Every structure is written in structure tokens, then in C-alpha cells.
CSV table of C-alpha atoms in Angstrom, one decimal:
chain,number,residue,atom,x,y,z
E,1381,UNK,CA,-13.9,-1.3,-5.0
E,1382,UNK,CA,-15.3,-3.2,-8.0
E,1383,UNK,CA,-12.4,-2.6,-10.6
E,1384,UNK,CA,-11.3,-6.3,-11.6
E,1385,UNK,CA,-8.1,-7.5,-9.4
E,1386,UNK,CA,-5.1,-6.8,-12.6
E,1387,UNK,CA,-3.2,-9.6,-13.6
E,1388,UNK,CA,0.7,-9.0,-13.4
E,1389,UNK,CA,3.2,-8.9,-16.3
E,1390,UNK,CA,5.9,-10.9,-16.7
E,1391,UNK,CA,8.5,-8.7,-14.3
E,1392,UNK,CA,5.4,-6.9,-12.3
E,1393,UNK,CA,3.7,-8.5,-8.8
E,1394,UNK,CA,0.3,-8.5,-8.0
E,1395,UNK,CA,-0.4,-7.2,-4.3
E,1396,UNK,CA,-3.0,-6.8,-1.7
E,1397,UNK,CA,-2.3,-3.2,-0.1
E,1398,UNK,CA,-2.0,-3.2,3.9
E,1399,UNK,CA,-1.2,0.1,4.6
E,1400,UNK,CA,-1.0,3.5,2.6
E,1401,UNK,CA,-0.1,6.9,3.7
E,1402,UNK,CA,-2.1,10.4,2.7
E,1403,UNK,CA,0.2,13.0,1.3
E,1404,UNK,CA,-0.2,16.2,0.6
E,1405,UNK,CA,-0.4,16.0,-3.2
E,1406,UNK,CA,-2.6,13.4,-3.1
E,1407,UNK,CA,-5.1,16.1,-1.3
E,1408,UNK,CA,-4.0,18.8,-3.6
E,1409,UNK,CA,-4.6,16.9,-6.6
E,1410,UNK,CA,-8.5,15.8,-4.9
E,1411,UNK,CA,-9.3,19.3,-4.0
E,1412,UNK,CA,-7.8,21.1,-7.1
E,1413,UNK,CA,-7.2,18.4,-9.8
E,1414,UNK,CA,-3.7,19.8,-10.8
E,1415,UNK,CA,0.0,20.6,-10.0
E,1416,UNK,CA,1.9,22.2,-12.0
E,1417,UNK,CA,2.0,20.8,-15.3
E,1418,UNK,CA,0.0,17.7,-13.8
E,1419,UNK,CA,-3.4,17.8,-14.3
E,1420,UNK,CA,-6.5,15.4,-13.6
E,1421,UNK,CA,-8.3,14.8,-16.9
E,1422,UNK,CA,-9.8,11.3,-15.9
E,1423,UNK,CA,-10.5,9.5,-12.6
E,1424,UNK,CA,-7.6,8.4,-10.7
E,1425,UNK,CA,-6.5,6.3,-8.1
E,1426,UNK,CA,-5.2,8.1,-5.2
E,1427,UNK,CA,-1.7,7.1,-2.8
E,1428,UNK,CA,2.0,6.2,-3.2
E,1429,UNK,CA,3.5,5.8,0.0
E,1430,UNK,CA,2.5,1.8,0.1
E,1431,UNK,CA,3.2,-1.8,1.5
E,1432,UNK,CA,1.6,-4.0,0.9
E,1433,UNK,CA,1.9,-8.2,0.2
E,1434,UNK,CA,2.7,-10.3,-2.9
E,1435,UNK,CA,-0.3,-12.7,-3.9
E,1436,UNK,CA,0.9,-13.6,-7.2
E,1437,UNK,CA,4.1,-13.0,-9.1
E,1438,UNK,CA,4.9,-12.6,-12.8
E,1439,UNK,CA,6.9,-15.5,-14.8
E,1440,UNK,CA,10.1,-13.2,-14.9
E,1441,UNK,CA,10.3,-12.6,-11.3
E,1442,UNK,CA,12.8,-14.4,-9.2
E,1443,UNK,CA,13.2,-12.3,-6.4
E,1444,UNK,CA,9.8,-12.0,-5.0
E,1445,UNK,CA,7.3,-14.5,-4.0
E,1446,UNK,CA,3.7,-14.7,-3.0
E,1447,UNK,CA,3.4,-14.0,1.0
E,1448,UNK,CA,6.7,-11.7,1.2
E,1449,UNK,CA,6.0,-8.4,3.0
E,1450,UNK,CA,7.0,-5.8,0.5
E,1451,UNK,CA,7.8,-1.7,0.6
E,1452,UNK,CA,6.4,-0.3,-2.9
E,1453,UNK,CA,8.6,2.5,-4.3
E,1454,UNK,CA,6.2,4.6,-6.5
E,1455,UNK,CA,8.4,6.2,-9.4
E,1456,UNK,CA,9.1,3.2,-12.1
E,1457,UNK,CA,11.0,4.2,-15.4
E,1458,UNK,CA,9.4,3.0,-18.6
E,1459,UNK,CA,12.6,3.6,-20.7
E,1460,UNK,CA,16.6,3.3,-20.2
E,1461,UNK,CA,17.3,6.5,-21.0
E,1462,UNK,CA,20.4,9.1,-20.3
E,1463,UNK,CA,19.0,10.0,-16.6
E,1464,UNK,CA,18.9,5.7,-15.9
E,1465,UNK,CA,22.3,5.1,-17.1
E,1466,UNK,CA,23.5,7.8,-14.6
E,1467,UNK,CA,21.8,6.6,-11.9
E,1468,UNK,CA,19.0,9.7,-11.8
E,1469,UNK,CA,15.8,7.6,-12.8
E,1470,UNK,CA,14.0,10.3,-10.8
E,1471,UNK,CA,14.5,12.8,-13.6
E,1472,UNK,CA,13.4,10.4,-16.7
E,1473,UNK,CA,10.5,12.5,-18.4
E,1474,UNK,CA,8.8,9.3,-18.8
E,1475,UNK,CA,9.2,8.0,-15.8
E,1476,UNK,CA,5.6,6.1,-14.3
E,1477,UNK,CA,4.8,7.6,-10.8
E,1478,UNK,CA,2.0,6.5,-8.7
E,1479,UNK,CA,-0.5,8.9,-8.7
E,1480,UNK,CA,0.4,11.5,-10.6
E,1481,UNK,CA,-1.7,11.9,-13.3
E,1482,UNK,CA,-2.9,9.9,-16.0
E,1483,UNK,CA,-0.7,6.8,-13.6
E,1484,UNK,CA,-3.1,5.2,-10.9
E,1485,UNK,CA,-1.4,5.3,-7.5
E,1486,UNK,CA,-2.0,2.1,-4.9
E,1487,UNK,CA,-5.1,3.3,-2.5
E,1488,UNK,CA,-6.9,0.2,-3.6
E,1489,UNK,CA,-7.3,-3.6,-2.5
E,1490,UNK,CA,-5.1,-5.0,-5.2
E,1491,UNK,CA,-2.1,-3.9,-7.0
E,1492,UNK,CA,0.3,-4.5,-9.3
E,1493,UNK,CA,3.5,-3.2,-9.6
E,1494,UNK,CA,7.2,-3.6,-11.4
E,1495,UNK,CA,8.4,-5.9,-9.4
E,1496,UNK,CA,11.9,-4.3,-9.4
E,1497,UNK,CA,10.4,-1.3,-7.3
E,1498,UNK,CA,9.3,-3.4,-4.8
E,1499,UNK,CA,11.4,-4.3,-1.8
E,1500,UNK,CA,11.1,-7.4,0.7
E,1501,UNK,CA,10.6,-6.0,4.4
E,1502,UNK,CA,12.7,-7.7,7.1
E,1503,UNK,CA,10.2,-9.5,9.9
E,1504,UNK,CA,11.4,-6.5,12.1
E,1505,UNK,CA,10.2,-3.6,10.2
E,1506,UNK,CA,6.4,-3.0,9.8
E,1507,UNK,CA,3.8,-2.8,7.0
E,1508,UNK,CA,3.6,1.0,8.4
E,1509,UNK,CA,7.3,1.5,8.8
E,1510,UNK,CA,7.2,0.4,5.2
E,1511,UNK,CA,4.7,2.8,3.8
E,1512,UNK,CA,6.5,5.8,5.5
E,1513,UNK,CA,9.6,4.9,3.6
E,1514,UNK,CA,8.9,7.1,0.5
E,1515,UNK,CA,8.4,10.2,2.8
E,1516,UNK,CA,11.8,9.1,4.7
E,1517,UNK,CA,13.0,8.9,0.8
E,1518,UNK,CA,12.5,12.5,0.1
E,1519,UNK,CA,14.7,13.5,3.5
E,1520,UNK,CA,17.2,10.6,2.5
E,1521,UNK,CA,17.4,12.2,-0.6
E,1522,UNK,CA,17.1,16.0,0.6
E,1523,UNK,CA,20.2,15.7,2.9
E,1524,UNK,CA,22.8,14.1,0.7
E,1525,UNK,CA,21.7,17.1,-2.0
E,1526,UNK,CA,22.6,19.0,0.7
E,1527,UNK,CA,26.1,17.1,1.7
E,1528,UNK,CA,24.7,16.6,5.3
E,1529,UNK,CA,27.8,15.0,7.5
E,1530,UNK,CA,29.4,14.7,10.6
E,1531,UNK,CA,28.8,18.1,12.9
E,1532,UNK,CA,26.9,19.8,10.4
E,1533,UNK,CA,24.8,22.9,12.0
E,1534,UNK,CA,21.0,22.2,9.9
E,1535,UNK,CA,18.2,24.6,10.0
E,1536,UNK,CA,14.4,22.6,8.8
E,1537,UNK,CA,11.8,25.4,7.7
E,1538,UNK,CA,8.6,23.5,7.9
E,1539,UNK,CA,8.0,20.8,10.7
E,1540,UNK,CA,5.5,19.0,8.5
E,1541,UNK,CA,5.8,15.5,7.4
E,1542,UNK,CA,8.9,16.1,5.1
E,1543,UNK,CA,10.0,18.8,7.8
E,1544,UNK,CA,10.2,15.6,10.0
E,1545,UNK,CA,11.7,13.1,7.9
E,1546,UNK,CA,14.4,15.7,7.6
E,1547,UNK,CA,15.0,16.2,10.6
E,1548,UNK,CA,15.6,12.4,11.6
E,1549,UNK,CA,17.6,11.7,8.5
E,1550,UNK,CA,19.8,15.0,9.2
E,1551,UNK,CA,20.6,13.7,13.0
E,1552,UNK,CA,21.5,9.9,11.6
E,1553,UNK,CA,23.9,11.4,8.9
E,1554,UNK,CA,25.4,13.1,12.1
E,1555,UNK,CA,24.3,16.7,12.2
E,1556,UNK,CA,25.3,18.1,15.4
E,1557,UNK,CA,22.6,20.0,15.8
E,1558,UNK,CA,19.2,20.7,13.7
E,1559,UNK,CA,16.7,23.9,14.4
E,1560,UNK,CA,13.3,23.9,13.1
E,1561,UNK,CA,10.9,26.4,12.3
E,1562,UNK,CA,7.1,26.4,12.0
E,1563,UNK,CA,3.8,28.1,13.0
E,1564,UNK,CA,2.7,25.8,14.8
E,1565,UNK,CA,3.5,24.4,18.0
E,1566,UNK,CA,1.8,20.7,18.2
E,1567,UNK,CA,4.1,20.2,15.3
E,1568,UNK,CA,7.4,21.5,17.0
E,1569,UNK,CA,7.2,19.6,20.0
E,1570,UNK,CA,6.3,16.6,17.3
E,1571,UNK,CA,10.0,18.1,15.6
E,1572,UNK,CA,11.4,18.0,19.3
E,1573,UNK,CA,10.1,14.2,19.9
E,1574,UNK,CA,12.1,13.2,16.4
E,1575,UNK,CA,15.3,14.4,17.5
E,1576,UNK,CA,15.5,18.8,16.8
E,1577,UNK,CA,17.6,20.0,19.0
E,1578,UNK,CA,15.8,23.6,19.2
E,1579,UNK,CA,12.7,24.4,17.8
E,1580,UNK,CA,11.0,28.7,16.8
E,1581,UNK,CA,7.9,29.2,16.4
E,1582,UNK,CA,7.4,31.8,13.6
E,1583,UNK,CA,4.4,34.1,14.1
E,1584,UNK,CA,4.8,37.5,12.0
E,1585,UNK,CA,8.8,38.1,12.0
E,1586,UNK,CA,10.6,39.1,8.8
E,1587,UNK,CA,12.9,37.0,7.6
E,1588,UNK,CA,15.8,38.6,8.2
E,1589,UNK,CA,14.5,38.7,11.9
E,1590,UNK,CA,13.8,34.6,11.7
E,1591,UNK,CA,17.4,34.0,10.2
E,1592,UNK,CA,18.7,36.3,13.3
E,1593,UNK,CA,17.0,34.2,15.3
E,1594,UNK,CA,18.2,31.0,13.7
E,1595,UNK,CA,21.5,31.8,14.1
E,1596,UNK,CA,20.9,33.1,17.9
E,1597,UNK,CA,19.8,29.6,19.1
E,1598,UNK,CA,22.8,27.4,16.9
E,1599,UNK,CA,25.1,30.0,17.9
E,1600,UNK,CA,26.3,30.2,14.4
E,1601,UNK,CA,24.8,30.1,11.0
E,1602,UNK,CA,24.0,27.0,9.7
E,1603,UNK,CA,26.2,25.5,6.9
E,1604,UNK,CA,22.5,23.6,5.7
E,1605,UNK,CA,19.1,24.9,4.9
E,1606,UNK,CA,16.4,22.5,3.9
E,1607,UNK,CA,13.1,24.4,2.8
E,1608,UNK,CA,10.5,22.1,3.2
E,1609,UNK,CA,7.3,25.0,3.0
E,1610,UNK,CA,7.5,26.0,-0.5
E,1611,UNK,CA,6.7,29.7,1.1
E,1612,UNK,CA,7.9,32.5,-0.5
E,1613,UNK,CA,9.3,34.4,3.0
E,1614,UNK,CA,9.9,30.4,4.1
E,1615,UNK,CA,12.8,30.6,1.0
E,1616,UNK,CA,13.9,34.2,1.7
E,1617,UNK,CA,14.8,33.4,5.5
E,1618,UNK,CA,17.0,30.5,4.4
E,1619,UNK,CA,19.1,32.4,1.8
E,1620,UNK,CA,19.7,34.9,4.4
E,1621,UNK,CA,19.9,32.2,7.5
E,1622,UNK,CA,22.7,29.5,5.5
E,1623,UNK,CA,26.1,30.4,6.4
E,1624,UNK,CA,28.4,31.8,3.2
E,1625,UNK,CA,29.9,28.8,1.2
E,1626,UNK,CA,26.4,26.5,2.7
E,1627,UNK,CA,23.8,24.8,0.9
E,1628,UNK,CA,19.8,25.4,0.4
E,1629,UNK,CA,17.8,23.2,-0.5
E,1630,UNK,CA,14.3,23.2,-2.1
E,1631,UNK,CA,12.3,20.5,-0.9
E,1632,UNK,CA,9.1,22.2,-0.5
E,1633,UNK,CA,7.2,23.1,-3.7
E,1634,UNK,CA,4.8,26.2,-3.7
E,1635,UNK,CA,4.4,29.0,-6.5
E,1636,UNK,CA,6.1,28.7,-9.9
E,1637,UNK,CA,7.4,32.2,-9.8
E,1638,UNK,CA,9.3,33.5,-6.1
E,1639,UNK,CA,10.8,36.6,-5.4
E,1640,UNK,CA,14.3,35.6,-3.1
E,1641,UNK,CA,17.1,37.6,-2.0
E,1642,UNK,CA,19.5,36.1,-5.0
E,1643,UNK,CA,22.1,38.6,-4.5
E,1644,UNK,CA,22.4,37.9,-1.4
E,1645,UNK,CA,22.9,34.0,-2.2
E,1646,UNK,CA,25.3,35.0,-5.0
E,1647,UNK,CA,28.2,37.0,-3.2
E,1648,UNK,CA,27.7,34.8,-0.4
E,1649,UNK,CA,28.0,31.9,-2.9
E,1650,UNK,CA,25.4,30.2,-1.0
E,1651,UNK,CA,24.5,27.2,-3.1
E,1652,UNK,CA,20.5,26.7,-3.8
E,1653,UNK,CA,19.7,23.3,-5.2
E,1654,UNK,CA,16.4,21.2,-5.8
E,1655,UNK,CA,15.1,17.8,-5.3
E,1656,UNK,CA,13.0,16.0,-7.6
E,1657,UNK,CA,11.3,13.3,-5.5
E,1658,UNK,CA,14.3,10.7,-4.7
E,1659,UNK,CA,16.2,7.9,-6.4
E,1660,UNK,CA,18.1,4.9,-4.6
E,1661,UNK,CA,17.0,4.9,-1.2
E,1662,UNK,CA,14.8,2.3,-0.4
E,1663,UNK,CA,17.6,-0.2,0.2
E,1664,UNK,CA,19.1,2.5,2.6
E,1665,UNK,CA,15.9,3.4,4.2
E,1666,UNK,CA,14.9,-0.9,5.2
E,1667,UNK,CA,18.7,-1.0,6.4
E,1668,UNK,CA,17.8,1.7,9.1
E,1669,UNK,CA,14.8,0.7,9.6
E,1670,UNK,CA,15.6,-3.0,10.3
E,1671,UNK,CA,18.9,-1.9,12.0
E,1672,UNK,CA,16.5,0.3,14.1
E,1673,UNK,CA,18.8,3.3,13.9
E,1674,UNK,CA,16.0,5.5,13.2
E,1675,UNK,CA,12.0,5.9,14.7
E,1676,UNK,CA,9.7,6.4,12.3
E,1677,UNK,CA,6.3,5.3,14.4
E,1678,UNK,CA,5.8,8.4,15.6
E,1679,UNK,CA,4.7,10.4,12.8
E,1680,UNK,CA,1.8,8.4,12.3
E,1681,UNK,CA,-0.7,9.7,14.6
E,1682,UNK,CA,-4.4,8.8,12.5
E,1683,UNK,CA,-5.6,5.1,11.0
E,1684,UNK,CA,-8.3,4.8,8.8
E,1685,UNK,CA,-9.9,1.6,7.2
E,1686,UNK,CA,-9.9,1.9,3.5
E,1687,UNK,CA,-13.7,2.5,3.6
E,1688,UNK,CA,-13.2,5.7,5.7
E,1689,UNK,CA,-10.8,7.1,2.7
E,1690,UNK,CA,-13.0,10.3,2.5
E,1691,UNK,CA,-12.8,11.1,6.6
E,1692,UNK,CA,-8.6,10.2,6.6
E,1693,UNK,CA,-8.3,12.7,3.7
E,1694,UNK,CA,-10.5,15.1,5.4
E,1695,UNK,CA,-8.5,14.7,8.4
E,1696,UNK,CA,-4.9,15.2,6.0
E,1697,UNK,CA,-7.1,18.8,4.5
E,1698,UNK,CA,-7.3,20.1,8.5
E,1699,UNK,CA,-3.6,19.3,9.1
E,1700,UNK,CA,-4.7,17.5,12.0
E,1701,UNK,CA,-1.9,15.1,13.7
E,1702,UNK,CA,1.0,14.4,11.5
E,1703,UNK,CA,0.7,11.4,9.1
E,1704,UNK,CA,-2.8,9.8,8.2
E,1705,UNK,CA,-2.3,5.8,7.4
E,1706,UNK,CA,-5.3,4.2,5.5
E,1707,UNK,CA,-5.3,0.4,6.4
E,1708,UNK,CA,-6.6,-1.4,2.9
E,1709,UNK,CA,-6.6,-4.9,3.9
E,1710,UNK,CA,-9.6,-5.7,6.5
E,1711,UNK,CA,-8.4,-9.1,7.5
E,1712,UNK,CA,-4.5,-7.9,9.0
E,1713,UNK,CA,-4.9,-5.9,12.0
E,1714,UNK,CA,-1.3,-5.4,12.5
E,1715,UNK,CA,0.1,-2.2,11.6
């Protein structure tokens, strides 16, 4: 609250926040101070799912000006290196990301931000819409790793959040028909609302016996897997769900080391791949947005003001609702 507003650099924008979304990390990193290789040594600002509006620009910028509505996308690079030139910034070792440590994230008043990485919101698409475009980025990003395309049979592990995001992105790239599984049921009939076609609510099965029953309500194996629970049986049942010659992938992130059935995925050659955050989507994330091809509004179900931060994250710990929006600018009421 009384850090000094920043003063932007030449190609950087200085913003007043609107509205900011509560992720997971950012509670992991509050109640445990690491992840991974990450860790807290100093305080550090919290968020990076952001929109918020430019109040001053710097002398370089050309594209931007003071009063646009703009989408923030959190990883910048600080170098052109081999992963740039390729068109992978997400995997530049130096790459700035909001809130991870020692970068400050945007859960603030005031902001400022390469002005590059942020994106001008059609009049159509909301401050919200536009902080829920970096989760959207991560299932933008999760189904073209996974080749996602016109009647393609997808099973979601984990009706979270990213479970969600998947779930609508997977049914826009034309997936015939998406299955999601969780242990709870608020969030399946949330997975049901977004567009799953069936939904299985997991309660002590094996994973053989969830794949069985994956493939029971599809009628087939699926060709896709996205693992958005990081879970160690979560990972076993989608090597032994995805059809031979399909694709998992690894959204979720949970223990280093995992013990999985990689026989199995070998001789079937069932190919398991990763995701690193996301690169390239915000353009293709405002252009469904704006086109209003996809629905993101219902995955926000809880809005805080900024000076309730400690009850929204409190909220985000219970896994109450879905997505928790913190509204940082006290004078805008619109979402």
C-alpha cells in the first residue's frame, strides 16, 4: 500500500491494476515460501493473472496509451536468447515472471510492465475476462502440446481451474467429446457447465479401474490425456487411460520424483510431454474472447477488494468456488 507508484522505462507502462486472479502458486508460495527450485528469500508481491489500465507510458512505446484497457501477460524475457529466436520464450532461463521469486507479481495499485507483454482489450471483453486469460493460456497451450483437433476423444484429470480451461479450450479446438475426472462434485457439474460432455467422480478406484471407466463412458480410449493434478495415481490412470499412438500431457505439477507405469507408455508408444507455462497466446485468447467463441465468466465465482487480499486467499486455501478475483482499483466497479 505505501510502496512509491514506479516510474516506467522507456518500452515499459505504468498501470493501475483492476482486477487480479488468486492462483494456486501464489497460495503455495504464501503458505510454504517455495516451489521447486523457487524459493521466497525476501518479501514479495503476490499475482500474475492481471488487467489492468495504462496511466502513463514510456518514451519508446507507440502501441499503447494512457486510458487503454490492457490484458498483462506475466512471463517477460530479459535476453534474446536460443529459446526467443525459436519462438519458446517460455523456456528462457532468465526469463522475468510475475511472482515467482525474487520478481514482484502485480497484486498492487500500480504497476509497471514491458509494454510488449501487455495487450489492448477490445471494448467487448472485460477487465475479468482479461485477467483469466493467463489461466486460459496454460489450456491454450496444454492442447496444442497435445495436437488437440477436430473429433479428438480428450480425457481432463482434475476439474480445477486449469482442469477447466482445458476443458473449454479442448471443445473450441473441436474435440468431440471431453471426460473429466475429479473428487469432487461441485467442481464436476462446474466441468459440466463449461462444456464436458461426461464427468466421474473418483472416490478410492485404482487406476486401472478409473481408466476402465474412462474408456466405458467415451466408448473408446481417448487419443488425449491432459493431467492437470500433478497426483501420482492422477498420472498413472492417464498412461494406462490414452489410447496406443495418443498423447499425455503434464500440466499439473506435484512431486519431483513419480512412480508411472512407463512400460506401459513405451510399448504402447503413448507419448508423455510437458508444459512450461505458455508462450504466444494472448493474441489468440482476446480473439476468442472478443469473438465470443468461448465463456470464461463462469469460473469466477468469489470478488474481493484489494484490502480483503488475506480473506480471498483464505478462500483460494479452502478450495472454495472456482476462481477468486481481487478487485485493486476502488473507484471502477465494473468487472
Amino acid at each position: 500500500e505505501n510502496r512509491p507508484i514506479p516510474e516506467p522505462g522507456p518500452n515499459e507502462v505504468l498501470l493501475r491494476m483492476h482486477s487480479v486472479g488468486i492462483c494456486g502458486s501464489d497460495v503455495h508460495y504464501w503458505q510454504h515460501g517455495r516451489i521447486g527450485d523457487f524459493v521466497v528469500k525476501d518479501p514479495m508481491v503476490l499475482g500474475h493473472e492481471a488487467s489492468g489500465t495504462v496511466v502513463k507510458v514510456g518514451s519508446g512505446v507507440t502501441h499503447l496509451k494512457p486510458g487503454d484497457r490492457v490484458a498483462i501477460e506475466p512471463g517477460v524475457p530479459r535476453e534474446m536468447d536460443e529459446f526467443c529466436k525459436s519462438g519458446r520464450y517460455n523456456l528462457s532461463p532468465t526469463i522475468f515472471f510475475c511472482a515467482t521469486p525474487p520478481d514482484d507479481g502485480n497484486l498492487c495499485r500500480y504497476y509497471k510492465h514491458s509494454a510488449s507483454y501487455c495487450y489492448k482489450l477490445p471494448d467487448n471483453v472485460t477487465f475479468e475476462e482479461g485477467a483469466l486469460i493467463e489461466p486460459l493460456s496454460v489450456g491454450i497451450h496444454a492442447c496444442k502440446r497435445a495436437g488437440v483437433t477436430l473429433g479428438s476423444k480428450v480425457f481432463v484429470s482434475g476439474s480445477g481451474p486449469i482442469g477447466l480451461v482445458n476443458v473449454i479450450i479442448a471443445k473450441m479446438m473441436g474435440a468431440a467429446a471431453v471426460v473429466v475426472t475429479d473428487l469432487s462434485a461441485s467442481r464436476l457439474q462446474k466441468a459440466k457447465e463449461v462444456g464436458a460432455d461426461f464427468t466421474i467422480q473418483v472416490k478410492n478406484e485404482t487406476p486401472q479401474e478409473v481408466a476402465s471407466k474412462v474408456e466405458s463412458v467415451l466408448g473408446c480410449m481417448p487419443e488425449i490425456t491432459v493431467e492437470c493434478t500433478g497426483v501420482q495415481a492422477c498420472i498413472q490412470a492417464g498412461i494406462y487411460a490414452t489410447r496406443s499412438g495418443g498423447t499425455l500431457v503434464l500440466v499439473g505439477l506435484g512431486p519431483e520424483m513419480v512412480t508411472v507405469p512407463i512400460v506401459n507408455a513405451a510399448v504402447r508408444e503413448v507419448d508423455i510431454r510437458g508444459i512450461f507455462r505458455y508462450c504466444n497466446t494472448w493474441p489468440v485468447a482476446i480473439s476468442l474472447l472478443a469473438s465470443k467463441r468461448i465463456n470464461v465468466k463462469p469460473l469466477v465465482t468469489h470478488r474481493f477488494p484489494l484490502e480483503k487480499a488475506l480473506e480471498a486467499f483464505e478462500t483460494t486455501k479452502r478450495g472454495e468456488g472456482v476462481k477468486v478475483m481481487l478487485k485493486c482499483d476502488p473507484t471502477d466497479q465494473n468487472p
